[in-house]
């Protein structure tokens, strides 16, 4: 029985490997592969330089500590922050939770109990906001326009002397749309509140300067920038107090205690540095690939509508809908490309619209799927041609069936 199970699982694993090798990956906003250059920097820290970075009485700990501090500086450099303003977390989910819960719980003691955010935020922002509502905070979620961008007038109306924190993402994970964070931060500070931005999708992809844009708190994720999973960071402007939700040995300025995973920190640092070095050339390359993809699709699919603003958007993101298509059927047809249908759909590919797409006001809510294609560092011209061909064939055949 056990033998049969083992041979079945080996066969299945061979099958998965074969599919993996022949598939074109176009889901870089979900996650990215670790860049070989990043992996090489990380490897010695698993075995040779394995010391505890907080035990610096000997060379093992000192070397590990040096590596962590180098990584911290590499991350800070990308956003023009100081090294000591960066703390490591397990990812952007934890960074968002720490920024929002930590800042708001502190500011409540100073009489501020209102928070402003946006309906299209990631669940790791909406989740802590829900928790704070239960703790007595008033949470205002701003709507977005059909572009996916907030109206500045709405923000102005929502701000009050009681506003503790405004948290608005830099780039959306589904539609890639960029919010005007510099303008937002200025208004927030005029009102005496703090500004946090979830930059999980924006960090290393668009230029962000925390000093120039006056950002107080900013969240980062390693696995969106060709670094490892399970590591992220939070930028905390000097002088800002956060109440931690974990207590321990006092590491990371006492805000996020626990022994740091040195190889992951090194990986995040290296990935951040590479992203910074390649940002301009890579964004130009991705923009040209996306334009090519959109042109190919538009030539053959006249009912295609792009979801969200096309200009104020990450260069590697395309999110569109076509008439009379449901996610489950489309997923079955698409065997050679890995794309996604928006986070509200199940991993099997649901047919419901995501809350982000529903929030794009002014758009008729049509019962169709939103297709997210996200391009990245290893996407080639051939991948674009292949993806366009496969999508056009699948969509046309489904639309044809619907009409028949
Ligand atoms: N915010 C945004 C905008 C994201 O896209 C993601 C990842 N999907 C997260 C937060 C959470 O990041 P992590 O996986 O590092 O926890």
Tab-separated table of C-alpha atoms and ligand atoms in Angstrom:
chain	number	residue	atom	x	y	z
A	1	UNK	CA	0.000	0.000	0.000
A	2	UNK	CA	2.794	2.383	1.093
A	3	UNK	CA	4.840	1.383	-2.003
A	4	UNK	CA	1.907	2.129	-4.294
A	5	UNK	CA	1.423	5.500	-2.636
A	6	UNK	CA	5.130	6.306	-3.010
A	7	UNK	CA	5.290	5.369	-6.690
A	8	UNK	CA	2.111	7.383	-7.349
A	9	UNK	CA	3.560	10.413	-5.643
A	10	UNK	CA	6.886	10.047	-7.545
A	11	UNK	CA	4.956	9.889	-10.853
A	12	UNK	CA	2.937	12.939	-9.883
A	13	UNK	CA	6.117	14.785	-8.976
A	14	UNK	CA	7.664	13.915	-12.412
A	15	UNK	CA	4.465	15.139	-14.068
A	16	UNK	CA	4.565	18.416	-12.100
A	17	UNK	CA	8.236	18.935	-12.973
A	18	UNK	CA	7.482	18.427	-16.663
A	19	UNK	CA	4.612	20.942	-16.532
A	20	UNK	CA	6.789	23.373	-14.573
A	21	UNK	CA	9.557	23.233	-17.194
A	22	UNK	CA	7.180	23.850	-20.103
A	23	UNK	CA	5.153	26.620	-18.405
A	24	UNK	CA	5.763	30.314	-18.909
A	25	UNK	CA	5.700	32.159	-15.599
A	26	UNK	CA	3.812	35.449	-15.767
A	27	UNK	CA	2.752	35.813	-12.137
A	28	UNK	CA	5.661	37.862	-10.760
A	29	UNK	CA	3.354	39.899	-8.526
A	30	UNK	CA	2.406	36.736	-6.650
A	31	UNK	CA	6.045	35.896	-6.102
A	32	UNK	CA	9.431	35.894	-7.846
A	33	UNK	CA	12.121	33.226	-8.086
A	34	UNK	CA	15.239	33.879	-6.029
A	35	UNK	CA	17.858	35.431	-8.308
A	36	UNK	CA	20.924	33.165	-8.638
A	37	UNK	CA	23.153	36.086	-7.563
A	38	UNK	CA	21.072	36.453	-4.390
A	39	UNK	CA	21.191	32.737	-3.643
A	40	UNK	CA	24.980	32.669	-3.965
A	41	UNK	CA	25.337	35.466	-1.406
A	42	UNK	CA	23.000	33.654	0.992
A	43	UNK	CA	24.515	30.153	0.914
A	44	UNK	CA	27.613	30.649	3.143
A	45	UNK	CA	25.349	31.958	5.904
A	46	UNK	CA	23.584	28.611	6.283
A	47	UNK	CA	26.721	26.609	7.028
A	48	UNK	CA	30.035	28.489	7.313
A	49	UNK	CA	28.973	31.813	8.794
A	50	UNK	CA	26.217	30.447	10.986
A	51	UNK	CA	26.739	32.520	14.126
A	52	UNK	CA	23.996	34.255	16.069
A	53	UNK	CA	24.159	37.908	14.958
A	54	UNK	CA	23.252	38.964	18.489
A	55	UNK	CA	26.164	37.000	20.114
A	56	UNK	CA	29.055	39.200	19.125
A	57	UNK	CA	31.604	38.087	21.711
A	58	UNK	CA	33.301	35.928	19.036
A	59	UNK	CA	34.082	35.926	15.319
A	60	UNK	CA	31.096	33.724	14.334
A	61	UNK	CA	28.581	36.171	15.773
A	62	UNK	CA	30.545	39.211	14.622
A	63	UNK	CA	30.602	38.029	10.987
A	64	UNK	CA	26.870	37.275	11.046
A	65	UNK	CA	26.200	40.648	12.628
A	66	UNK	CA	28.263	42.432	9.974
A	67	UNK	CA	26.288	40.687	7.230
A	68	UNK	CA	22.950	41.703	8.771
A	69	UNK	CA	24.079	45.315	9.066
A	70	UNK	CA	25.295	45.345	5.459
A	71	UNK	CA	21.863	44.073	4.378
A	72	UNK	CA	20.141	46.734	6.467
A	73	UNK	CA	22.216	49.422	4.748
A	74	UNK	CA	21.482	47.971	1.293
A	75	UNK	CA	17.722	48.127	1.963
A	76	UNK	CA	17.894	51.632	3.431
A	77	UNK	CA	19.808	52.894	0.372
A	78	UNK	CA	16.962	51.958	-1.985
A	79	UNK	CA	14.524	54.341	-0.267
A	80	UNK	CA	17.020	56.955	0.958
A	81	UNK	CA	16.549	55.964	4.608
A	82	UNK	CA	19.109	55.566	7.394
A	83	UNK	CA	20.205	52.009	8.267
A	84	UNK	CA	18.877	52.275	11.813
A	85	UNK	CA	15.426	53.118	10.449
A	86	UNK	CA	15.069	49.599	8.975
A	87	UNK	CA	13.911	46.611	11.015
A	88	UNK	CA	13.587	43.069	9.685
A	89	UNK	CA	10.255	41.230	9.761
A	90	UNK	CA	9.003	37.937	8.323
A	91	UNK	CA	7.483	39.716	5.321
A	92	UNK	CA	5.191	42.562	4.345
A	93	UNK	CA	2.230	41.012	6.189
A	94	UNK	CA	4.050	41.313	9.498
A	95	UNK	CA	5.470	44.735	8.583
A	96	UNK	CA	1.971	46.048	7.787
A	97	UNK	CA	0.545	44.623	11.016
A	98	UNK	CA	3.374	46.031	13.106
A	99	UNK	CA	3.181	49.481	11.526
A	100	UNK	CA	-0.596	49.780	11.786
A	101	UNK	CA	-1.239	48.123	15.149
A	102	UNK	CA	1.947	49.501	16.701
A	103	UNK	CA	1.452	53.123	15.649
A	104	UNK	CA	-2.299	53.286	16.295
A	105	UNK	CA	-2.157	51.668	19.735
A	106	UNK	CA	0.476	54.213	20.753
A	107	UNK	CA	-1.384	57.200	19.287
A	108	UNK	CA	-4.646	56.190	20.961
A	109	UNK	CA	-2.996	57.035	24.269
A	110	UNK	CA	-2.557	60.579	22.887
A	111	UNK	CA	-6.279	60.847	22.105
A	112	UNK	CA	-6.150	59.960	18.395
A	113	UNK	CA	-8.527	57.189	17.420
A	114	UNK	CA	-9.266	57.557	13.704
A	115	UNK	CA	-7.573	55.752	10.805
A	116	UNK	CA	-7.918	56.339	7.073
A	117	UNK	CA	-7.201	53.752	4.397
A	118	UNK	CA	-8.543	52.630	1.004
A	119	UNK	CA	-10.955	49.864	-0.054
A	120	UNK	CA	-8.404	48.331	-2.452
A	121	UNK	CA	-5.696	47.698	0.150
A	122	UNK	CA	-4.130	44.270	0.638
A	123	UNK	CA	-5.746	42.002	3.243
A	124	UNK	CA	-2.677	42.381	5.469
A	125	UNK	CA	-3.696	46.040	5.865
A	126	UNK	CA	-7.466	45.528	5.986
A	127	UNK	CA	-7.025	42.763	8.608
A	128	UNK	CA	-5.310	44.858	11.297
A	129	UNK	CA	-7.735	47.710	10.565
A	130	UNK	CA	-10.621	45.360	11.334
A	131	UNK	CA	-8.923	44.392	14.606
A	132	UNK	CA	-8.468	48.057	15.543
A	133	UNK	CA	-12.123	48.786	14.810
A	134	UNK	CA	-12.958	46.240	17.504
A	135	UNK	CA	-10.607	48.124	19.848
A	136	UNK	CA	-12.708	51.278	19.385
A	137	UNK	CA	-10.988	52.985	16.424
A	138	UNK	CA	-13.039	54.693	13.719
A	139	UNK	CA	-11.777	53.319	10.385
A	140	UNK	CA	-12.575	55.257	7.199
A	141	UNK	CA	-12.010	53.363	3.934
A	142	UNK	CA	-11.803	55.746	0.979
A	143	UNK	CA	-13.299	54.660	-2.368
A	144	UNK	CA	-11.267	54.716	-5.585
A	145	UNK	CA	-12.106	56.150	-9.004
A	146	UNK	CA	-12.370	53.886	-12.070
A	147	UNK	CA	-8.619	54.479	-12.448
A	148	UNK	CA	-8.052	52.745	-9.101
A	149	UNK	CA	-6.647	55.984	-7.679
A	150	UNK	CA	-8.206	57.811	-4.713
A	151	UNK	CA	-9.679	61.305	-5.005
A	152	UNK	CA	-7.526	63.697	-3.020
A	153	UNK	CA	-10.698	65.611	-2.107
A	154	UNK	CA	-12.030	62.478	-0.358
A	155	UNK	CA	-8.859	62.254	1.713
A	156	UNK	CA	-9.055	65.940	2.653
A	157	UNK	CA	-12.639	65.467	3.847
A	158	UNK	CA	-11.771	62.376	5.897
A	159	UNK	CA	-8.739	63.867	7.695
A	160	UNK	CA	-9.377	65.306	11.159
A	161	UNK	CA	-7.329	66.293	14.232
A	162	UNK	CA	-8.291	62.864	15.600
A	163	UNK	CA	-6.621	61.016	12.687
A	164	UNK	CA	-3.835	58.831	14.059
A	165	UNK	CA	-2.653	57.127	10.880
A	166	UNK	CA	-3.293	57.102	7.155
A	167	UNK	CA	-2.239	53.875	5.446
A	168	UNK	CA	-2.351	53.810	1.647
A	169	UNK	CA	-0.444	51.372	-0.567
A	170	UNK	CA	2.151	52.601	-3.051
A	171	UNK	CA	1.246	50.072	-5.778
A	172	UNK	CA	-1.723	47.724	-5.918
A	173	UNK	CA	-1.070	43.985	-6.052
A	174	UNK	CA	-3.846	43.248	-8.555
A	175	UNK	CA	-4.071	46.221	-10.883
A	176	UNK	CA	-0.570	47.633	-10.297
A	177	UNK	CA	-1.982	51.156	-9.969
A	178	UNK	CA	0.175	53.713	-8.141
A	179	UNK	CA	-1.298	56.065	-5.540
A	180	UNK	CA	0.100	59.628	-5.329
A	181	UNK	CA	1.881	58.971	-2.039
A	182	UNK	CA	3.911	62.187	-1.956
A	183	UNK	CA	0.795	64.368	-2.219
A	184	UNK	CA	-1.016	62.151	0.300
A	185	UNK	CA	1.835	62.278	2.854
A	186	UNK	CA	1.952	66.086	2.684
A	187	UNK	CA	-1.755	66.390	3.512
A	188	UNK	CA	-1.519	63.785	6.252
A	189	UNK	CA	1.314	65.653	7.973
A	190	UNK	CA	-0.477	69.003	7.701
A	191	UNK	CA	-3.156	67.341	9.805
A	192	UNK	CA	-0.650	65.997	12.379
A	193	UNK	CA	-1.128	62.307	11.551
A	194	UNK	CA	1.353	59.601	10.509
A	195	UNK	CA	1.596	58.121	7.024
A	196	UNK	CA	2.272	54.441	6.344
A	197	UNK	CA	2.554	52.888	2.898
A	198	UNK	CA	2.517	49.209	1.969
A	199	UNK	CA	5.282	49.138	-0.633
A	200	UNK	CA	5.421	45.341	-1.041
A	201	UNK	CA	4.743	45.707	-4.774
A	202	UNK	CA	6.470	49.047	-5.335
A	203	UNK	CA	9.823	48.679	-3.555
A	204	UNK	CA	12.641	48.253	-6.080
A	205	UNK	CA	10.238	48.723	-9.004
A	206	UNK	CA	9.558	52.456	-8.830
A	207	UNK	CA	11.717	55.162	-7.270
A	208	UNK	CA	10.690	55.833	-3.656
A	209	UNK	CA	12.454	58.383	-1.482
A	210	UNK	CA	11.141	58.366	2.092
A	211	UNK	CA	12.755	61.735	2.853
A	212	UNK	CA	11.499	63.518	-0.240
A	213	UNK	CA	8.027	61.952	0.034
A	214	UNK	CA	7.856	62.361	3.818
A	215	UNK	CA	6.910	58.771	4.561
A	216	UNK	CA	6.824	57.686	8.219
A	217	UNK	CA	6.409	53.926	7.854
A	218	UNK	CA	6.946	51.691	4.810
A	219	UNK	CA	6.578	47.917	4.382
A	220	UNK	CA	8.744	45.697	2.163
A	221	UNK	CA	8.650	42.028	1.119
A	222	UNK	CA	11.647	39.915	0.016
A	223	UNK	CA	9.889	37.501	-2.303
A	224	UNK	CA	8.528	40.230	-4.597
A	225	UNK	CA	12.041	41.376	-5.538
A	226	UNK	CA	13.831	38.087	-6.331
A	227	UNK	CA	14.794	37.582	-2.698
A	228	UNK	CA	13.737	34.735	-0.406
A	229	UNK	CA	10.299	34.177	1.099
A	230	UNK	CA	9.818	34.655	4.839
A	231	UNK	CA	11.693	37.945	5.097
A	232	UNK	CA	10.642	41.564	4.815
A	233	UNK	CA	11.332	44.872	6.461
A	234	UNK	CA	9.661	47.883	7.961
A	235	UNK	CA	11.047	51.384	7.618
A	236	UNK	CA	10.300	53.352	10.796
A	237	UNK	CA	11.227	57.021	10.619
A	238	UNK	CA	13.473	58.048	13.531
A	239	UNK	CA	11.470	59.254	16.518
A	240	UNK	CA	8.311	57.255	15.794
A	241	UNK	CA	7.069	54.990	18.581
A	242	UNK	CA	5.433	51.642	17.866
A	243	UNK	CA	3.943	49.370	20.513
A	244	UNK	CA	5.231	45.857	19.701
A	245	UNK	CA	2.980	42.810	19.667
A	246	UNK	CA	5.761	40.353	20.487
A	247	UNK	CA	8.089	40.528	23.477
A	248	UNK	CA	11.463	38.897	23.939
A	249	UNK	CA	15.180	39.571	23.864
A	250	UNK	CA	15.032	43.178	22.691
A	251	UNK	CA	16.380	42.659	19.158
A	252	UNK	CA	15.421	45.071	16.383
A	253	UNK	CA	15.182	47.983	18.831
A	254	UNK	CA	12.762	45.947	20.955
A	255	UNK	CA	10.036	46.397	18.361
A	256	UNK	CA	10.474	42.982	16.767
A	257	UNK	CA	12.422	40.650	19.039
A	258	UNK	CA	13.774	37.247	18.039
A	259	UNK	CA	17.013	35.916	16.505
A	260	UNK	CA	17.339	37.204	12.966
A	261	UNK	CA	17.439	34.674	10.075
A	262	UNK	CA	20.844	35.795	8.765
A	263	UNK	CA	20.730	34.072	5.316
A	264	UNK	CA	17.309	35.600	4.646
A	265	UNK	CA	18.421	39.065	5.749
A	266	UNK	CA	21.484	38.779	3.462
A	267	UNK	CA	19.204	37.671	0.618
A	268	UNK	CA	16.846	40.592	1.102
A	269	UNK	CA	19.762	43.038	1.207
A	270	UNK	CA	21.324	41.678	-1.979
A	271	UNK	CA	17.960	41.545	-3.763
A	272	UNK	CA	17.268	45.153	-2.777
A	273	UNK	CA	20.638	46.308	-4.085
A	274	UNK	CA	20.186	44.495	-7.412
A	275	UNK	CA	16.663	45.896	-7.790
A	276	UNK	CA	17.996	49.394	-7.220
A	277	UNK	CA	20.860	48.954	-9.715
A	278	UNK	CA	18.548	47.600	-12.409
A	279	UNK	CA	15.429	49.653	-11.673
A	280	UNK	CA	15.571	52.088	-14.583
A	281	UNK	CA	16.637	49.700	-17.341
A	282	UNK	CA	14.270	47.000	-16.077
A	283	UNK	CA	11.241	49.264	-15.893
A	284	UNK	CA	11.877	50.443	-19.465
A	285	UNK	CA	12.211	46.835	-20.668
A	286	UNK	CA	9.059	45.698	-18.856
A	287	UNK	CA	7.047	48.634	-20.136
A	288	UNK	CA	7.980	47.784	-23.698
A	289	UNK	CA	7.065	44.108	-23.189
A	290	UNK	CA	3.729	45.044	-21.618
A	291	UNK	CA	2.924	47.429	-24.459
A	292	UNK	CA	3.662	44.682	-26.958
A	293	UNK	CA	1.453	42.215	-25.071
A	294	UNK	CA	-1.437	44.654	-24.807
A	295	UNK	CA	-1.216	45.528	-28.514
A	296	UNK	CA	-1.286	41.858	-29.524
A	297	UNK	CA	-4.294	41.184	-27.283
A	298	UNK	CA	-6.216	44.298	-28.346
A	299	UNK	CA	-5.800	43.439	-32.043
A	300	UNK	CA	-7.681	40.164	-31.533
A	301	UNK	CA	-9.969	40.819	-28.563
A	302	UNK	CA	-12.104	43.904	-29.224
A	303	UNK	CA	-14.036	43.570	-25.939
A	304	UNK	CA	-10.846	43.837	-23.852
A	305	UNK	CA	-10.921	46.539	-21.156
A	306	UNK	CA	-7.919	47.397	-19.039
A	307	UNK	CA	-8.771	47.538	-15.326
A	308	UNK	CA	-7.344	50.664	-13.705
A	309	UNK	CA	-5.170	53.474	-14.998
A	310	UNK	CA	-2.658	52.406	-17.647
A	311	UNK	CA	-0.166	55.252	-17.103
A	312	UNK	CA	0.032	55.398	-13.292
A	313	UNK	CA	0.871	51.711	-13.017
A	314	UNK	CA	3.786	49.366	-12.370
A	315	UNK	CA	5.488	48.737	-15.713
A	316	UNK	CA	5.175	44.949	-15.404
A	317	UNK	CA	1.459	44.802	-14.600
A	318	UNK	CA	-1.453	44.229	-16.936
A	319	UNK	CA	-4.963	43.555	-15.622
A	320	UNK	CA	-7.857	43.261	-18.037
A	321	UNK	CA	-11.316	41.833	-18.511
A	322	UNK	CA	-13.014	40.434	-21.580
A	323	UNK	CA	-16.727	39.767	-22.081
A	324	UNK	CA	-18.402	36.410	-21.384
A	325	UNK	CA	-15.529	34.604	-19.725
A	326	UNK	CA	-15.427	32.902	-16.359
A	327	UNK	CA	-12.203	32.185	-14.504
A	328	UNK	CA	-12.663	28.448	-14.005
A	329	UNK	CA	-13.179	27.687	-17.705
A	330	UNK	CA	-10.312	29.935	-18.730
A	331	UNK	CA	-7.955	28.327	-16.230
A	332	UNK	CA	-8.708	24.887	-17.687
A	333	UNK	CA	-7.744	26.112	-21.172
A	334	UNK	CA	-4.514	27.819	-20.129
A	335	UNK	CA	-2.017	25.013	-19.624
A	336	UNK	CA	1.167	26.714	-20.828
A	337	UNK	CA	1.125	30.024	-18.976
A	338	UNK	CA	0.994	30.830	-15.272
A	339	UNK	CA	-1.153	33.908	-14.664
A	340	UNK	CA	-3.659	34.853	-11.991
A	341	UNK	CA	-7.240	35.983	-11.702
A	342	UNK	CA	-7.179	38.330	-8.751
A	343	UNK	CA	-6.787	37.534	-5.113
A	344	UNK	CA	-10.480	37.102	-4.274
A	345	UNK	CA	-10.739	34.129	-6.603
A	346	UNK	CA	-9.823	30.746	-5.234
A	347	UNK	CA	-6.561	29.067	-6.264
A	348	UNK	CA	-8.629	26.828	-8.553
A	349	UNK	CA	-9.695	29.981	-10.370
A	350	UNK	CA	-13.016	31.381	-9.260
A	351	UNK	CA	-15.440	33.192	-11.480
A	352	UNK	CA	-16.256	35.965	-8.985
A	353	UNK	CA	-14.777	39.424	-9.299
A	354	UNK	CA	-12.155	40.487	-6.786
A	355	UNK	CA	-12.954	43.267	-4.310
A	356	UNK	CA	-10.294	45.408	-5.991
A	357	UNK	CA	-11.963	45.191	-9.415
A	358	UNK	CA	-15.397	45.762	-7.869
A	359	UNK	CA	-14.102	48.908	-6.238
A	360	UNK	CA	-13.255	50.566	-9.570
A	361	UNK	CA	-16.272	52.852	-9.501
A	362	UNK	CA	-18.147	53.751	-12.632
A	363	UNK	CA	-17.422	50.435	-14.299
A	364	UNK	CA	-20.429	48.276	-15.044
A	365	UNK	CA	-20.114	45.141	-12.933
A	366	UNK	CA	-20.034	42.496	-15.629
A	367	UNK	CA	-19.955	38.814	-14.710
A	368	UNK	CA	-16.504	38.171	-16.093
A	369	UNK	CA	-13.039	37.537	-14.772
A	370	UNK	CA	-10.185	39.992	-14.324
A	371	UNK	CA	-6.942	38.560	-15.673
A	372	UNK	CA	-3.704	39.680	-14.024
A	373	UNK	CA	-0.488	39.209	-15.972
A	374	UNK	CA	2.654	40.301	-14.202
A	375	UNK	CA	5.961	40.376	-16.029
A	376	UNK	CA	9.373	40.248	-14.396
A	377	UNK	CA	13.138	39.956	-14.627
A	378	UNK	CA	13.150	36.715	-16.601
A	379	UNK	CA	10.279	37.484	-19.006
A	380	UNK	CA	11.348	37.445	-22.671
A	381	UNK	CA	9.815	38.643	-25.973
A	382	UNK	CA	9.053	34.997	-26.783
A	383	UNK	CA	7.122	34.618	-23.532
A	384	UNK	CA	4.962	37.573	-24.552
A	385	UNK	CA	4.205	36.146	-28.002
A	386	UNK	CA	3.400	32.745	-26.509
A	387	UNK	CA	1.166	34.214	-23.793
A	388	UNK	CA	-0.732	36.380	-26.266
A	389	UNK	CA	-1.321	33.421	-28.614
A	390	UNK	CA	-2.496	31.137	-25.826
A	391	UNK	CA	-4.776	33.741	-24.264
A	392	UNK	CA	-6.340	34.768	-27.574
A	393	UNK	CA	-7.048	31.141	-28.569
A	394	UNK	CA	-8.525	30.277	-25.151
A	395	UNK	CA	-10.660	33.406	-24.848
A	396	UNK	CA	-11.991	33.201	-28.405
A	397	UNK	CA	-12.923	29.548	-28.032
A	398	UNK	CA	-14.748	30.200	-24.735
A	399	UNK	CA	-16.591	33.210	-26.177
A	400	UNK	CA	-17.527	31.137	-29.189
A	401	UNK	CA	-18.925	28.342	-26.977
A	402	UNK	CA	-20.955	30.882	-24.999
A	403	UNK	CA	-22.493	32.263	-28.191
A	404	UNK	CA	-23.141	28.843	-29.755
B	1	LIG	N1	1.009	43.779	0.547
B	1	LIG	C1	0.919	43.593	-0.769
B	1	LIG	C2	0.507	44.734	-1.635
B	1	LIG	C3	1.210	42.348	-1.324
B	1	LIG	O1	1.109	42.170	-2.642
B	1	LIG	C4	1.617	41.298	-0.474
B	1	LIG	C5	1.925	39.927	-1.031
B	1	LIG	N2	0.938	39.429	-1.863
B	1	LIG	C6	1.710	41.546	0.898
B	1	LIG	C7	1.404	42.802	1.374
B	1	LIG	C8	2.144	40.470	1.851
B	1	LIG	O2	3.503	40.197	1.674
B	1	LIG	P1	4.223	38.943	2.321
B	1	LIG	O3	3.897	37.778	1.423
B	1	LIG	O4	5.668	39.293	2.309
B	1	LIG	O5	3.683	38.772	3.686
